[in-house]
């Protein structure tokens, strides 16, 4: 099946710093990528949909300025958590694809 | 806002038993997916259901979709311990570029 590569898999950062998470589609062209966050033992909450070459669409309640999404090419979407705080600590997952939807291995973010 | 509800949220069952997980959603869609997630891991694709009446089977798992009832089921036959995981359904609103997950069902199969 198609592969989505997500990097890094785990990141620890200090409060106030910014963290970038990359999501690459390795064998398909992703005009759209979905970004989720998942708290322990909970479901995946859709944060935003990134669109190649245009602005991302954010879900209600998600801060656009805090979670910056860029989708500059058909194979790369990035999520930058700006001025991270401990409450941003979570598991972030990206995914895409057309008929089949594939997901990356996830990024565990810990903000100290 | 789309709601995707799974029932039950937790399921503890004995090996060899059968059970069904239900996934209800609140808006029109004819694309429904099922995934498995092991602790600390990402999502493994199980089934893609793309039309009303679709039924797919893989091993001890069988998924079906009724778009009129806005209901999908994941049936487990003769459960084994290796099936212990969390199962998510997801609804694809492809016309709106949205993909929403259900609440998840944590399955524990006891030997």
Short mmCIF file of C-alpha atoms in Angstrom, two decimals:
data_model
loop_
_atom_site.label_atom_id
_atom_site.label_comp_id
_atom_site.label_asym_id
_atom_site.label_seq_id
_atom_site.Cartn_x
_atom_site.Cartn_y
_atom_site.Cartn_z
CA UNK A 1 0.00 0.00 0.00
CA UNK A 2 0.88 3.64 -0.23
CA UNK A 3 3.26 5.04 2.32
CA UNK A 4 3.11 8.23 4.29
CA UNK A 5 6.32 9.18 6.00
CA UNK A 6 6.04 11.38 9.06
CA UNK A 7 9.02 12.98 10.75
CA UNK A 8 10.07 13.23 13.49
CA UNK A 9 8.49 10.34 15.31
CA UNK A 10 9.20 11.88 18.70
CA UNK A 11 10.19 15.37 19.70
CA UNK A 12 10.79 17.00 23.07
CA UNK A 13 11.00 20.76 23.19
CA UNK A 14 11.01 23.59 25.65
CA UNK A 15 7.97 25.74 26.21
CA UNK A 16 7.94 28.72 23.87
CA UNK A 17 9.80 27.10 21.03
CA UNK A 18 8.37 26.06 17.67
CA UNK A 19 8.30 22.55 16.28
CA UNK A 20 7.85 21.48 12.67
CA UNK A 21 6.37 18.11 11.72
CA UNK A 22 6.77 16.85 8.17
CA UNK A 23 4.41 14.57 6.33
CA UNK A 24 5.51 13.11 2.99
CA UNK A 25 3.57 10.95 0.59
CA UNK A 26 6.15 8.57 -0.86
CA UNK A 27 4.28 6.94 -3.72
CA UNK A 28 1.22 9.03 -4.40
CA UNK A 29 0.45 12.65 -5.08
CA UNK A 30 -1.38 14.25 -2.21
CA UNK A 31 -3.42 17.27 -3.17
CA UNK A 32 -4.93 17.05 0.30
CA UNK A 33 -3.50 16.01 3.64
CA UNK A 34 -5.35 15.69 6.92
CA UNK A 35 -3.81 16.58 10.26
CA UNK A 36 -5.04 15.13 13.55
CA UNK A 37 -4.13 15.24 17.18
CA UNK A 38 -4.82 12.39 19.53
CA UNK A 39 -4.77 12.51 23.31
CA UNK A 40 -4.08 9.29 25.22
CA UNK A 41 -6.87 6.76 24.92
CA UNK A 42 -8.97 9.14 22.85
CA UNK A 43 -9.98 9.43 19.25
CA UNK A 44 -8.29 11.35 16.47
CA UNK A 45 -9.51 14.93 16.26
CA UNK A 46 -9.30 16.52 12.85
CA UNK A 47 -7.36 19.75 13.17
CA UNK A 48 -7.13 20.88 9.59
CA UNK A 49 -7.03 19.87 5.96
CA UNK A 50 -4.03 21.09 4.02
CA UNK A 51 -4.44 21.80 0.32
CA UNK A 52 -1.55 21.83 -2.11
CA UNK A 53 -0.84 25.33 -3.27
CA UNK A 54 -3.53 27.00 -1.21
CA UNK A 55 -4.52 27.77 2.35
CA UNK A 56 -5.37 25.07 4.82
CA UNK A 57 -8.89 24.62 6.10
CA UNK A 58 -9.03 24.56 9.88
CA UNK A 59 -11.64 22.95 12.07
CA UNK A 60 -13.61 25.10 14.44
CA UNK A 61 -11.67 25.87 17.58
CA UNK A 62 -8.23 25.20 16.12
CA UNK A 63 -5.94 28.22 16.27
CA UNK A 64 -4.59 28.97 12.82
CA UNK A 65 -1.73 31.08 14.13
CA UNK A 66 -0.65 28.41 16.55
CA UNK A 67 -0.79 25.46 14.18
CA UNK A 68 0.68 26.63 10.90
CA UNK A 69 0.14 24.31 7.98
CA UNK A 70 1.96 24.49 4.69
CA UNK A 71 1.42 22.26 1.67
CA UNK A 72 3.91 23.50 -0.86
CA UNK A 73 4.14 20.42 -3.05
CA UNK A 74 2.17 17.32 -3.95
CA UNK A 75 4.33 15.21 -1.69
CA UNK A 76 4.96 17.37 1.37
CA UNK A 77 2.76 18.93 4.01
CA UNK A 78 4.10 20.44 7.22
CA UNK A 79 2.58 21.35 10.55
CA UNK A 80 4.40 23.87 12.72
CA UNK A 81 3.38 24.20 16.33
CA UNK A 82 4.39 27.74 17.20
CA UNK A 83 5.29 28.87 20.70
CA UNK A 84 4.54 25.43 22.03
CA UNK A 85 3.17 25.00 25.55
CA UNK A 86 2.76 21.87 27.67
CA UNK A 87 -0.92 21.64 26.71
CA UNK A 88 0.17 21.14 23.09
CA UNK A 89 1.78 17.87 24.08
CA UNK A 90 -0.01 15.20 22.11
CA UNK A 91 0.26 12.62 19.34
CA UNK A 92 -0.05 14.19 15.90
CA UNK A 93 -0.94 12.11 12.84
CA UNK A 94 -1.11 13.09 9.19
CA UNK A 95 -2.68 11.22 6.32
CA UNK A 96 -3.92 11.46 2.77
CA UNK A 97 -4.70 9.61 -0.42
CA UNK A 98 -7.61 9.54 -2.81
CA UNK A 99 -9.81 6.46 -2.62
CA UNK A 100 -7.71 4.86 0.08
CA UNK A 101 -6.56 6.98 2.99
CA UNK A 102 -3.12 6.32 4.40
CA UNK A 103 -1.58 7.62 7.59
CA UNK A 104 1.85 8.33 8.90
CA UNK A 105 3.33 6.66 11.96
CA UNK A 106 2.61 9.74 14.04
CA UNK A 107 4.67 12.28 15.97
CA UNK A 108 4.71 12.32 19.73
CA UNK A 109 5.27 15.88 20.92
CA UNK A 110 6.28 16.55 24.50
CA UNK A 111 6.57 20.18 25.57
CA UNK A 112 8.44 20.76 28.80
CA UNK B 1 -20.96 19.26 12.32
CA UNK B 2 -20.56 15.58 11.51
CA UNK B 3 -20.81 13.16 14.39
CA UNK B 4 -19.36 9.68 14.15
CA UNK B 5 -20.30 7.46 17.06
CA UNK B 6 -19.08 4.00 17.81
CA UNK B 7 -20.69 1.49 20.07
CA UNK B 8 -19.47 0.06 22.31
CA UNK B 9 -16.51 2.15 23.43
CA UNK B 10 -15.03 -0.76 25.34
CA UNK B 11 -15.44 -4.43 24.62
CA UNK B 12 -14.04 -7.28 26.63
CA UNK B 13 -14.69 -10.70 25.19
CA UNK B 14 -13.54 -14.26 25.45
CA UNK B 15 -11.61 -15.99 22.72
CA UNK B 16 -13.86 -17.86 20.36
CA UNK B 17 -16.84 -15.53 20.76
CA UNK B 18 -18.49 -13.35 18.14
CA UNK B 19 -19.31 -9.70 18.45
CA UNK B 20 -20.22 -6.63 16.41
CA UNK B 21 -19.00 -3.05 16.64
CA UNK B 22 -21.35 -0.37 15.34
CA UNK B 23 -20.50 2.92 13.69
CA UNK B 24 -23.22 5.53 13.20
CA UNK B 25 -22.70 8.82 11.44
CA UNK B 26 -24.85 11.88 11.15
CA UNK B 27 -24.57 13.01 7.54
CA UNK B 28 -24.69 11.55 4.07
CA UNK B 29 -21.61 9.70 2.95
CA UNK B 30 -20.95 6.60 0.92
CA UNK B 31 -17.36 6.13 1.97
CA UNK B 32 -16.55 4.47 5.26
CA UNK B 33 -13.23 3.15 6.48
CA UNK B 34 -12.14 0.91 9.31
CA UNK B 35 -8.74 1.07 10.99
CA UNK B 36 -6.93 -0.72 13.74
CA UNK B 37 -4.62 1.02 16.17
CA UNK B 38 -2.27 -0.71 18.58
CA UNK B 39 -1.06 1.23 21.66
CA UNK B 40 1.39 3.96 20.75
CA UNK B 41 1.15 3.17 17.05
CA UNK B 42 -0.44 4.71 14.03
CA UNK B 43 -3.35 3.37 12.03
CA UNK B 44 -3.55 0.17 10.06
CA UNK B 45 -6.11 0.17 7.29
CA UNK B 46 -8.58 -2.71 7.52
CA UNK B 47 -11.44 -2.00 5.15
CA UNK B 48 -12.59 0.58 2.64
CA UNK B 49 -16.34 0.57 1.95
CA UNK B 50 -17.31 2.69 -1.02
CA UNK B 51 -20.98 2.04 -1.67
CA UNK B 52 -24.26 1.16 -0.05
CA UNK B 53 -24.44 -2.54 0.73
CA UNK B 54 -20.69 -3.03 0.51
CA UNK B 55 -19.43 -6.00 2.48
CA UNK B 56 -15.79 -6.93 2.89
CA UNK B 57 -14.14 -9.72 4.83
CA UNK B 58 -10.59 -10.39 5.89
CA UNK B 59 -9.89 -13.29 8.20
CA UNK B 60 -12.07 -13.04 11.30
CA UNK B 61 -13.26 -9.52 10.51
CA UNK B 62 -16.14 -8.51 8.27
CA UNK B 63 -17.31 -4.97 7.60
CA UNK B 64 -20.52 -3.74 6.03
CA UNK B 65 -22.05 -0.42 5.09
CA UNK B 66 -25.66 0.75 4.98
CA UNK B 67 -25.60 4.31 3.72
CA UNK B 68 -29.34 4.77 4.08
CA UNK B 69 -29.19 3.96 7.78
CA UNK B 70 -25.83 5.75 8.04
CA UNK B 71 -24.49 2.68 9.75
CA UNK B 72 -21.44 0.49 9.37
CA UNK B 73 -20.67 -2.64 11.30
CA UNK B 74 -17.46 -4.51 12.03
CA UNK B 75 -18.19 -8.11 12.91
CA UNK B 76 -15.68 -10.25 14.73
CA UNK B 77 -15.95 -13.99 14.35
CA UNK B 78 -14.33 -16.41 16.80
CA UNK B 79 -12.15 -13.74 18.36
CA UNK B 80 -8.51 -14.43 19.16
CA UNK B 81 -6.20 -12.54 21.51
CA UNK B 82 -4.25 -11.02 18.60
CA UNK B 83 -7.32 -8.98 17.68
CA UNK B 84 -6.97 -6.94 20.87
CA UNK B 85 -6.56 -3.31 19.77
CA UNK B 86 -8.58 -0.14 19.30
CA UNK B 87 -10.77 -0.04 16.21
CA UNK B 88 -11.83 3.17 14.53
CA UNK B 89 -14.31 3.84 11.82
CA UNK B 90 -13.89 6.95 9.71
CA UNK B 91 -16.29 8.80 7.43
CA UNK B 92 -15.04 10.42 4.27
CA UNK B 93 -16.76 13.63 3.26
CA UNK B 94 -14.72 13.81 0.10
CA UNK B 95 -16.81 16.59 -1.44
CA UNK B 96 -15.83 18.78 1.48
CA UNK B 97 -12.29 17.47 1.96
CA UNK B 98 -12.99 16.21 5.46
CA UNK B 99 -12.20 12.87 7.04
CA UNK B 100 -13.62 12.23 10.49
CA UNK B 101 -12.90 9.40 12.89
CA UNK B 102 -15.28 7.74 15.26
CA UNK B 103 -14.73 7.58 18.98
CA UNK B 104 -12.98 4.25 18.78
CA UNK B 105 -13.74 0.85 20.31
CA UNK B 106 -11.13 -0.65 22.58
CA UNK B 107 -11.30 -4.40 22.19
CA UNK B 108 -9.75 -6.76 24.70
CA UNK B 109 -9.90 -10.44 23.85
CA UNK B 110 -9.18 -12.57 26.86
CA UNK B 111 -7.48 -15.93 26.38
#
